[in-house]
PDB file of C-alpha atoms in Angstrom:
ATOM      1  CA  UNK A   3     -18.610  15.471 -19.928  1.00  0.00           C
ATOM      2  CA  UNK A   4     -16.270  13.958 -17.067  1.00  0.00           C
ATOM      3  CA  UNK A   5     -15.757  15.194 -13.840  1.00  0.00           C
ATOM      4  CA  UNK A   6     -12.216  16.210 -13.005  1.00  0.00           C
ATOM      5  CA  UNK A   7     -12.477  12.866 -10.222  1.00  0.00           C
ATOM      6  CA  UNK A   8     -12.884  10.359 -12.822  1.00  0.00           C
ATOM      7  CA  UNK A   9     -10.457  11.827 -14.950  1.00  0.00           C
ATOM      8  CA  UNK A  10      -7.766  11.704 -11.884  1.00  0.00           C
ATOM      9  CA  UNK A  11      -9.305   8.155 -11.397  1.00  0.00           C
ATOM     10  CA  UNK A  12      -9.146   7.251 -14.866  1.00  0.00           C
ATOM     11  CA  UNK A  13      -5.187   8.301 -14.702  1.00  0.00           C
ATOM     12  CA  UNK A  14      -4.097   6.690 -11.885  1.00  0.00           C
ATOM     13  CA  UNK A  15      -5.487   3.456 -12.995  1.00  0.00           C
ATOM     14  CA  UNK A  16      -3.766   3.590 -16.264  1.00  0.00           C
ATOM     15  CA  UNK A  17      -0.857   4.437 -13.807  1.00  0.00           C
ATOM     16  CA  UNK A  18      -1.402   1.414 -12.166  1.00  0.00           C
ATOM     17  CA  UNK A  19      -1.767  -0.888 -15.080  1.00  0.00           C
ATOM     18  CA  UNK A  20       1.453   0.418 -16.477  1.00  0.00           C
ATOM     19  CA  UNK A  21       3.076  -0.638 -12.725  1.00  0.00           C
ATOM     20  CA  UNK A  22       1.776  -3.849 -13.133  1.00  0.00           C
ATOM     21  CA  UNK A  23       2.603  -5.179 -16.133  1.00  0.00           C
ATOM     22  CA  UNK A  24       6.070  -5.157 -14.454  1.00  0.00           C
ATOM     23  CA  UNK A  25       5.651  -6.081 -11.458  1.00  0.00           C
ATOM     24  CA  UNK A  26       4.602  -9.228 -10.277  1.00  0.00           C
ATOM     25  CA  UNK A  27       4.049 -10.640  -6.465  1.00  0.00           C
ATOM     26  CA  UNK A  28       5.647 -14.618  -6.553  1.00  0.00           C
ATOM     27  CA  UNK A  29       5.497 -16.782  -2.984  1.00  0.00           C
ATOM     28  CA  UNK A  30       9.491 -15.916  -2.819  1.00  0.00           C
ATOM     29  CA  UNK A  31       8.780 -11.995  -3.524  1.00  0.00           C
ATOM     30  CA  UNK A  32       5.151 -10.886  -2.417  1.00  0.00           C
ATOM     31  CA  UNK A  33       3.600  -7.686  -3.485  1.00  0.00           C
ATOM     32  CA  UNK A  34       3.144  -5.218  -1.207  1.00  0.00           C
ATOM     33  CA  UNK A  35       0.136  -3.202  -2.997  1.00  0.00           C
ATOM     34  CA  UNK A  36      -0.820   0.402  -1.240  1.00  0.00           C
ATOM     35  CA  UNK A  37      -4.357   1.854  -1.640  1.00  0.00           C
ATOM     36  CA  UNK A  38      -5.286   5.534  -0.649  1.00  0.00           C
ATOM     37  CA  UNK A  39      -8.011   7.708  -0.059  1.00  0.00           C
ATOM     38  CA  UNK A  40      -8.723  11.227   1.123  1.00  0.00           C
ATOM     39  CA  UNK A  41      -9.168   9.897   4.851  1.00  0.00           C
ATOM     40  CA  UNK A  42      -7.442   6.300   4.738  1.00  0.00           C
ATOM     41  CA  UNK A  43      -4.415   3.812   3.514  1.00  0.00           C
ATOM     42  CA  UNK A  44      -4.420   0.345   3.386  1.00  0.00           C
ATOM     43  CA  UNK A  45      -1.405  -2.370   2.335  1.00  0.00           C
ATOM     44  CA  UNK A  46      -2.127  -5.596   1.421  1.00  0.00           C
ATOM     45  CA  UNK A  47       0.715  -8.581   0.943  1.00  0.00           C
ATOM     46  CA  UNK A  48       0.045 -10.740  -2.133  1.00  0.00           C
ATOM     47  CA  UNK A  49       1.344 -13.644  -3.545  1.00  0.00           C
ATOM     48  CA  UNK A  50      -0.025 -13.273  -7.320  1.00  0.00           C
ATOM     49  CA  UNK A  51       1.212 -16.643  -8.243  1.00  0.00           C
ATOM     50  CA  UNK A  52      -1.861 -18.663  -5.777  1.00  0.00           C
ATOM     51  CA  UNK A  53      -3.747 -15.144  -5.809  1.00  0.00           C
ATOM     52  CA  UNK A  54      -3.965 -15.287  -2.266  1.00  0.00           C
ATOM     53  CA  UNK A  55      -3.195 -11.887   0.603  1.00  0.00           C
ATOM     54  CA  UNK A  56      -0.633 -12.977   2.943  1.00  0.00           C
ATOM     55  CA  UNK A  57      -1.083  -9.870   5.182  1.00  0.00           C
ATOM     56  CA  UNK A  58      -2.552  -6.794   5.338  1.00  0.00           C
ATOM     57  CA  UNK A  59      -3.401  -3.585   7.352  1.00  0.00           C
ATOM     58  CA  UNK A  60      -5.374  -0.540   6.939  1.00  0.00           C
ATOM     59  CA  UNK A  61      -6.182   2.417   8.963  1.00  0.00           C
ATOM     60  CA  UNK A  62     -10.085   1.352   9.332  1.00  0.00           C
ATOM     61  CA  UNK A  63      -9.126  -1.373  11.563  1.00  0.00           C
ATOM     62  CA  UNK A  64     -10.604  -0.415  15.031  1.00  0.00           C
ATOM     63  CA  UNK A  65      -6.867  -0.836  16.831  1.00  0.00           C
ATOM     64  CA  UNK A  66      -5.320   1.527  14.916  1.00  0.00           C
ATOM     65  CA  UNK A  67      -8.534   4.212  14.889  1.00  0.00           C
ATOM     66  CA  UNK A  68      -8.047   4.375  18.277  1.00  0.00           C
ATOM     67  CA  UNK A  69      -4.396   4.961  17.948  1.00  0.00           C
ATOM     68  CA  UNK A  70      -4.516   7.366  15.314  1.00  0.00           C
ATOM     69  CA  UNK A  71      -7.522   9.567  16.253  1.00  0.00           C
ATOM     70  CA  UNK A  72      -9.316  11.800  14.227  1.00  0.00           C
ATOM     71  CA  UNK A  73      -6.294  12.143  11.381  1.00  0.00           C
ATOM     72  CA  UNK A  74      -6.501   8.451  10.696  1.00  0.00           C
ATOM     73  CA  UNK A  75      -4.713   7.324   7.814  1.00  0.00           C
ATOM     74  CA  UNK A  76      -4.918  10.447   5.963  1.00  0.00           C
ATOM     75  CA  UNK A  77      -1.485  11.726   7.089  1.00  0.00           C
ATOM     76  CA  UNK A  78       2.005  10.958   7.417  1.00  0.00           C
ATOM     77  CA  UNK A  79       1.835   9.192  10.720  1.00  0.00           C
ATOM     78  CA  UNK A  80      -1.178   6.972   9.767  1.00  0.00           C
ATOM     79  CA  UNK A  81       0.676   5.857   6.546  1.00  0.00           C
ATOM     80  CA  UNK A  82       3.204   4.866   9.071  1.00  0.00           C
ATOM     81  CA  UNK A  83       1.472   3.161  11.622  1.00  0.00           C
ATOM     82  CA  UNK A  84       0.014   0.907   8.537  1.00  0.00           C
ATOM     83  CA  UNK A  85       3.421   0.390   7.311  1.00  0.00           C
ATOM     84  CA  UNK A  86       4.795  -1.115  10.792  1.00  0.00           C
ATOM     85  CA  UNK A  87       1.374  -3.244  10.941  1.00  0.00           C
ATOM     86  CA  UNK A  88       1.494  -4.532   7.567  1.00  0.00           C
ATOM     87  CA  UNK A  89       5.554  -5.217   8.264  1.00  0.00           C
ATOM     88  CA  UNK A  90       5.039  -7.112  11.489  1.00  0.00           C
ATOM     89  CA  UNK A  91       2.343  -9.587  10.144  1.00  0.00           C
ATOM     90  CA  UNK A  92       4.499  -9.709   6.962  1.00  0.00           C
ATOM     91  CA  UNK A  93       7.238 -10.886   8.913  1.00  0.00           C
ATOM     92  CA  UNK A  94       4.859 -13.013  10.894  1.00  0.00           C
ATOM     93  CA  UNK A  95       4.200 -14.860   7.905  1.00  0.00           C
ATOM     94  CA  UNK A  96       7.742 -16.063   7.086  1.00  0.00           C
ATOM     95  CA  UNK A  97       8.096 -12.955   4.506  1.00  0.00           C
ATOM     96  CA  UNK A  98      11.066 -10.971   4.782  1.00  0.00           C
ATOM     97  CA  UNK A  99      11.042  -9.543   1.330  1.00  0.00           C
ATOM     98  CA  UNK A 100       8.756  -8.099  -0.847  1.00  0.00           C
ATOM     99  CA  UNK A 101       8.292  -5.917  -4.187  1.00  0.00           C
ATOM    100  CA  UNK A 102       6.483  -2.694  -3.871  1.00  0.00           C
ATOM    101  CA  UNK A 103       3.669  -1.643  -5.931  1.00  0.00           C
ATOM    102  CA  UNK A 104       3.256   1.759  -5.564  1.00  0.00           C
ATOM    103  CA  UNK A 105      -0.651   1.549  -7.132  1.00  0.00           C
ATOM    104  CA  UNK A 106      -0.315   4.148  -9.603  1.00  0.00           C
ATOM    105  CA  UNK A 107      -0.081   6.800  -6.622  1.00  0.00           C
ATOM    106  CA  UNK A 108       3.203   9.002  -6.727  1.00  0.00           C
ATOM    107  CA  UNK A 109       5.775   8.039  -4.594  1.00  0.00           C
ATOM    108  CA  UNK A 110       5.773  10.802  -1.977  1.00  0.00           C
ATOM    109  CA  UNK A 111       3.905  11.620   1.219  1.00  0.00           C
ATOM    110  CA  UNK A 112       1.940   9.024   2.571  1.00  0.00           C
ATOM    111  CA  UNK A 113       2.984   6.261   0.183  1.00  0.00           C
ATOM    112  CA  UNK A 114       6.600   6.937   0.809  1.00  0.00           C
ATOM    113  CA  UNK A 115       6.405   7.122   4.577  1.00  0.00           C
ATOM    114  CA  UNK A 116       4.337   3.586   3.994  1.00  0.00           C
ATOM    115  CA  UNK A 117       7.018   2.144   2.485  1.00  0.00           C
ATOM    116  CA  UNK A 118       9.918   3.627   4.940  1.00  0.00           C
ATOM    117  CA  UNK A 119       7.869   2.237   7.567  1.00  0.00           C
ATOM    118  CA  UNK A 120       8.414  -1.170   5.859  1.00  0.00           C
ATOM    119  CA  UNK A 121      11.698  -0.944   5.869  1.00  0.00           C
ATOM    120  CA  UNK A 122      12.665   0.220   9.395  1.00  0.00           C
ATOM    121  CA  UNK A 123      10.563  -2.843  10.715  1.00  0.00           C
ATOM    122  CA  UNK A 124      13.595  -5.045   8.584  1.00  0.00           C
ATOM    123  CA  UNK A 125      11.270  -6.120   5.459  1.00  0.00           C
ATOM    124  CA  UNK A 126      13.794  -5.572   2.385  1.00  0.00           C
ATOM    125  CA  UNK A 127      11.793  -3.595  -0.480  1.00  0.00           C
TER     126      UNK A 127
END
């Protein structure tokens, strides 16, 4: 018998393979894949083409612990902070636009307020 955690796993990943079978990261259009957990959120920039992260940020890395304090990523404004992190190093990189891949997570809370983030720091999603 399964736990109810792998089955929610198990979904989301079928989710997820679903996503990506349509989209796909290229070195003109990056994918900007979003990973969450109970307590973080990470982003990660990829160019799927040379398989190769172009930027990333997550809510582990010490700068933004200290920022964030003891929510850390699990809320609204760490989802943010990691968007704006994610965007500037994005945009150090030369990228200005990039196709979101949601990871099989629903498109609300954290993982919208991620990708708003992106968006108000002038990276076109």
């Amino acid at each position: 018998m399964t736990s109810k955690a792998a089955t929610v796993r198990t979904l989301r990943i079928r989710r997820h393979s679903r996503v990506r079978n349509k989209v796909v990261g290229s070195a003109a259009r990056p994918r900007l894949a979003v990973s969450r957990s109970h307590r973080h959120i990470s982003a990660q920039v990829i160019d799927d083409g040379a398989g190769r992260t172009l930027a990333a940020a997550s809510s582990v890395e010490a700068e933004l612990r200290r920022s964030l304090g003891d929510g850390g990523g699990g809320n609204v404004a760490g989802a943010k902070a990691v968007g704006k992190l994610v965007a500037s190093r994005a945009k150090e990189a030369g990228i200005t636009r990039l196709v979101f891949d949601r990871g099989g997570f629903a498109y609300h809370g954290r993982v919208a307020a991620l990708a708003d983030a992106v968006r108000a720091e002038g990276v076109e999603l």
